[in-house]
Amino acid sequence: MCIATKNGNSNITNTTNTKGKEHHRNRSTSSALQRMAPLILSGYLFNTLCYFLLYTILPSNLTPVPKYCPLDNPHCKRHGLLAFQLVSLLNLSYLGLLGVYTFFISKRALNELPQTPQGRYFGNVLTEGRVLLPEADWICAVIVIFQGWDFVVSMFFEEHCTRIMMCHHFLAFICGFFCLVYEFTLEE
């Protein structure tokens, strides 16, 4: 059990664990959001370029199921919807493959982080200029990229622009964003 108290410096929190040992939790001078900002901006650009590229190169003879076309348009193609789904597949595949690699192949999630509740929550520490599990930052950054992009693009697709889906995209974006912003480091 940790008991956290703030001292005069707004960047330092003193934490005493159950063994009476005191740690100083310092917000890193460079948050994960700052470190991942170039990746996030590049990701938005990458998703948008992939969408327009896919929209352009999809064959013109693809015809969707009638339920995805307006009743008054018999020549409906819906290339945009398919391009959107393919970009979503690309993002979700990356997240899934990185998670499988980190947990089951390299086992870095098990070997690099302390296997305690505090270790799993605060374990991705910035020590000697590097984080113990950079994959955690990458996953949060891609969640921010995908959910932010998906939120904006979903506004153009009736099937995806529902209250529940828009709330889902917004809340998932906020969670990923705050995971990157409020990263803590432990210094003994």
GROMACS .gro file of C-alpha atoms in nm:
model
  188
    1MET     CA    1   0.000   0.000   0.000
    2CYS     CA    2   0.136   0.340  -0.096
    3ILE     CA    3   0.068   0.663   0.083
    4ALA     CA    4   0.136   0.958  -0.148
    5THR     CA    5   0.187   1.313  -0.030
    6LYS     CA    6   0.285   1.615  -0.232
    7ASN     CA    7   0.565   1.833  -0.107
    8GLY     CA    8   0.639   2.194  -0.207
    9ASN     CA    9   0.778   2.101  -0.551
   10SER     CA   10   0.480   2.031  -0.779
   11ASN     CA   11   0.681   1.780  -0.981
   12ILE     CA   12   0.777   1.553  -0.690
   13THR     CA   13   0.553   1.321  -0.491
   14ASN     CA   14   0.689   1.136  -0.188
   15THR     CA   15   0.559   0.783  -0.161
   16THR     CA   16   0.610   0.551   0.134
   17ASN     CA   17   0.551   0.183   0.072
   18THR     CA   18   0.445  -0.072   0.335
   19LYS     CA   19   0.806  -0.145   0.425
   20GLY     CA   20   0.864   0.218   0.523
   21LYS     CA   21   1.099   0.280   0.230
   22GLU     CA   22   1.048   0.620   0.070
   23HIS     CA   23   1.054   0.675  -0.304
   24HIS     CA   24   1.044   1.005  -0.487
   25ARG     CA   25   0.809   0.987  -0.781
   26ASN     CA   26   0.916   1.248  -1.032
   27ARG     CA   27   0.717   1.331  -1.338
   28SER     CA   28   0.964   1.285  -1.618
   29THR     CA   29   1.085   1.607  -1.772
   30SER     CA   30   0.985   1.460  -2.105
   31SER     CA   31   0.646   1.293  -2.082
   32ALA     CA   32   0.565   1.005  -2.310
   33LEU     CA   33   0.331   1.240  -2.498
   34GLN     CA   34   0.624   1.469  -2.577
   35ARG     CA   35   0.840   1.172  -2.680
   36MET     CA   36   0.562   1.025  -2.894
   37ALA     CA   37   0.436   1.351  -3.051
   38PRO     CA   38   0.626   1.300  -3.381
   39LEU     CA   39   0.493   0.944  -3.406
   40ILE     CA   40   0.138   1.060  -3.330
   41LEU     CA   41   0.145   1.336  -3.591
   42SER     CA   42   0.302   1.101  -3.845
   43GLY     CA   43   0.037   0.842  -3.763
   44TYR     CA   44  -0.248   1.082  -3.837
   45LEU     CA   45  -0.084   1.166  -4.169
   46PHE     CA   46  -0.013   0.798  -4.245
   47ASN     CA   47  -0.375   0.693  -4.176
   48THR     CA   48  -0.511   0.974  -4.391
   49LEU     CA   49  -0.274   0.901  -4.680
   50CYS     CA   50  -0.354   0.528  -4.659
   51TYR     CA   51  -0.725   0.607  -4.666
   52PHE     CA   52  -0.700   0.823  -4.980
   53LEU     CA   53  -0.461   0.579  -5.148
   54LEU     CA   54  -0.695   0.286  -5.082
   55TYR     CA   55  -0.995   0.491  -5.190
   56THR     CA   56  -0.818   0.567  -5.519
   57ILE     CA   57  -0.689   0.217  -5.601
   58LEU     CA   58  -0.992   0.008  -5.504
   59PRO     CA   59  -1.145  -0.160  -5.810
   60SER     CA   60  -1.448   0.021  -5.950
   61ASN     CA   61  -1.649  -0.299  -5.996
   62LEU     CA   62  -1.691  -0.359  -5.622
   63THR     CA   63  -2.056  -0.332  -5.524
   64PRO     CA   64  -2.162  -0.329  -5.159
   65VAL     CA   65  -2.455  -0.513  -5.011
   66PRO     CA   66  -2.772  -0.309  -5.075
   67LYS     CA   67  -2.822  -0.231  -4.704
   68TYR     CA   68  -2.512  -0.007  -4.721
   69CYS     CA   69  -2.647   0.200  -5.010
   70PRO     CA   70  -2.921   0.460  -5.014
   71LEU     CA   71  -3.241   0.336  -5.176
   72ASP     CA   72  -3.239   0.613  -5.435
   73ASN     CA   73  -2.886   0.539  -5.564
   74PRO     CA   74  -2.858   0.209  -5.758
   75HIS     CA   75  -2.498   0.293  -5.867
   76CYS     CA   76  -2.362   0.327  -5.514
   77LYS     CA   77  -2.003   0.205  -5.466
   78ARG     CA   78  -1.905   0.302  -5.107
   79HIS     CA   79  -1.528   0.292  -5.169
   80GLY     CA   80  -1.486   0.525  -4.873
   81LEU     CA   81  -1.638   0.279  -4.628
   82LEU     CA   82  -1.414  -0.005  -4.748
   83ALA     CA   83  -1.103   0.217  -4.738
   84PHE     CA   84  -1.198   0.324  -4.385
   85GLN     CA   85  -1.238  -0.040  -4.275
   86LEU     CA   86  -0.901  -0.136  -4.428
   87VAL     CA   87  -0.718   0.147  -4.248
   88SER     CA   88  -0.889   0.040  -3.925
   89LEU     CA   89  -0.775  -0.318  -3.987
   90LEU     CA   90  -0.419  -0.195  -4.036
   91ASN     CA   91  -0.420  -0.006  -3.703
   92LEU     CA   92  -0.584  -0.285  -3.504
   93SER     CA   93  -0.352  -0.547  -3.655
   94TYR     CA   94  -0.048  -0.345  -3.547
   95LEU     CA   95  -0.182  -0.316  -3.192
   96GLY     CA   96  -0.264  -0.686  -3.173
   97LEU     CA   97   0.068  -0.803  -3.319
   98LEU     CA   98   0.270  -0.573  -3.091
   99GLY     CA   99   0.078  -0.698  -2.787
  100VAL     CA  100   0.131  -1.064  -2.880
  101TYR     CA  101   0.499  -1.002  -2.948
  102THR     CA  102   0.553  -0.814  -2.620
  103PHE     CA  103   0.370  -1.063  -2.399
  104PHE     CA  104   0.427  -1.401  -2.562
  105ILE     CA  105   0.729  -1.389  -2.793
  106SER     CA  106   0.982  -1.151  -2.637
  107LYS     CA  107   0.817  -1.176  -2.291
  108ARG     CA  108   0.941  -0.824  -2.219
  109ALA     CA  109   0.619  -0.739  -2.035
  110LEU     CA  110   0.697  -1.018  -1.789
  111ASN     CA  111   1.075  -0.986  -1.770
  112GLU     CA  112   1.131  -0.609  -1.775
  113LEU     CA  113   0.865  -0.491  -1.530
  114PRO     CA  114   0.834  -0.573  -1.158
  115GLN     CA  115   0.552  -0.827  -1.117
  116THR     CA  116   0.369  -0.639  -0.844
  117PRO     CA  117   0.064  -0.411  -0.869
  118GLN     CA  118   0.290  -0.108  -0.826
  119GLY     CA  119   0.534  -0.250  -1.082
  120ARG     CA  120   0.262  -0.305  -1.339
  121TYR     CA  121   0.113   0.039  -1.280
  122PHE     CA  122   0.428   0.249  -1.238
  123GLY     CA  123   0.676   0.003  -1.385
  124ASN     CA  124   0.744   0.172  -1.718
  125VAL     CA  125   1.000   0.404  -1.560
  126LEU     CA  126   1.237   0.643  -1.730
  127THR     CA  127   1.582   0.544  -1.606
  128GLU     CA  128   1.908   0.644  -1.766
  129GLY     CA  129   1.722   0.804  -2.054
  130ARG     CA  130   1.512   0.501  -2.151
  131VAL     CA  131   1.186   0.341  -2.047
  132LEU     CA  132   1.176  -0.022  -1.942
  133LEU     CA  133   0.893  -0.112  -2.176
  134PRO     CA  134   0.879   0.124  -2.476
  135GLU     CA  135   0.609  -0.095  -2.629
  136ALA     CA  136   0.367   0.046  -2.369
  137ASP     CA  137   0.431   0.397  -2.502
  138TRP     CA  138   0.393   0.276  -2.861
  139ILE     CA  139   0.060   0.108  -2.784
  140CYS     CA  140  -0.074   0.420  -2.611
  141ALA     CA  141   0.047   0.639  -2.899
  142VAL     CA  142  -0.120   0.417  -3.160
  143ILE     CA  143  -0.440   0.419  -2.954
  144VAL     CA  144  -0.430   0.801  -2.957
  145ILE     CA  145  -0.365   0.795  -3.333
  146PHE     CA  146  -0.631   0.541  -3.419
  147GLN     CA  147  -0.907   0.659  -3.187
  148GLY     CA  148  -0.854   1.028  -3.273
  149TRP     CA  149  -0.848   0.956  -3.647
  150ASP     CA  150  -1.142   0.716  -3.620
  151PHE     CA  151  -1.347   0.973  -3.426
  152VAL     CA  152  -1.305   1.236  -3.698
  153VAL     CA  153  -1.352   1.000  -3.993
  154SER     CA  154  -1.655   0.827  -3.837
  155MET     CA  155  -1.845   1.154  -3.868
  156PHE     CA  156  -1.859   1.092  -4.244
  157PHE     CA  157  -2.001   0.739  -4.224
  158GLU     CA  158  -2.358   0.697  -4.107
  159GLU     CA  159  -2.296   0.340  -3.985
  160HIS     CA  160  -2.015   0.453  -3.756
  161CYS     CA  161  -2.148   0.789  -3.641
  162THR     CA  162  -2.364   0.661  -3.356
  163ARG     CA  163  -2.359   0.801  -3.004
  164ILE     CA  164  -2.218   0.484  -2.853
  165MET     CA  165  -1.934   0.458  -3.106
  166MET     CA  166  -1.845   0.825  -3.090
  167CYS     CA  167  -1.837   0.808  -2.708
  168HIS     CA  168  -1.622   0.495  -2.733
  169HIS     CA  169  -1.371   0.665  -2.964
  170PHE     CA  170  -1.361   0.978  -2.748
  171LEU     CA  171  -1.312   0.790  -2.419
  172ALA     CA  172  -1.051   0.553  -2.565
  173PHE     CA  173  -0.863   0.855  -2.703
  174ILE     CA  174  -0.875   1.028  -2.362
  175CYS     CA  175  -0.748   0.715  -2.184
  176GLY     CA  176  -0.456   0.678  -2.426
  177PHE     CA  177  -0.380   1.049  -2.406
  178PHE     CA  178  -0.373   1.055  -2.025
  179CYS     CA  179  -0.160   0.740  -2.013
  180LEU     CA  180   0.099   0.928  -2.216
  181VAL     CA  181   0.068   1.258  -2.027
  182TYR     CA  182   0.070   1.134  -1.668
  183GLU     CA  183   0.361   0.896  -1.691
  184PHE     CA  184   0.557   0.876  -1.368
  185THR     CA  185   0.914   0.776  -1.299
  186LEU     CA  186   1.043   0.617  -0.981
  187GLU     CA  187   1.377   0.726  -0.844
  188GLU     CA  188   1.518   0.554  -0.538
   0.00000   0.00000   0.00000
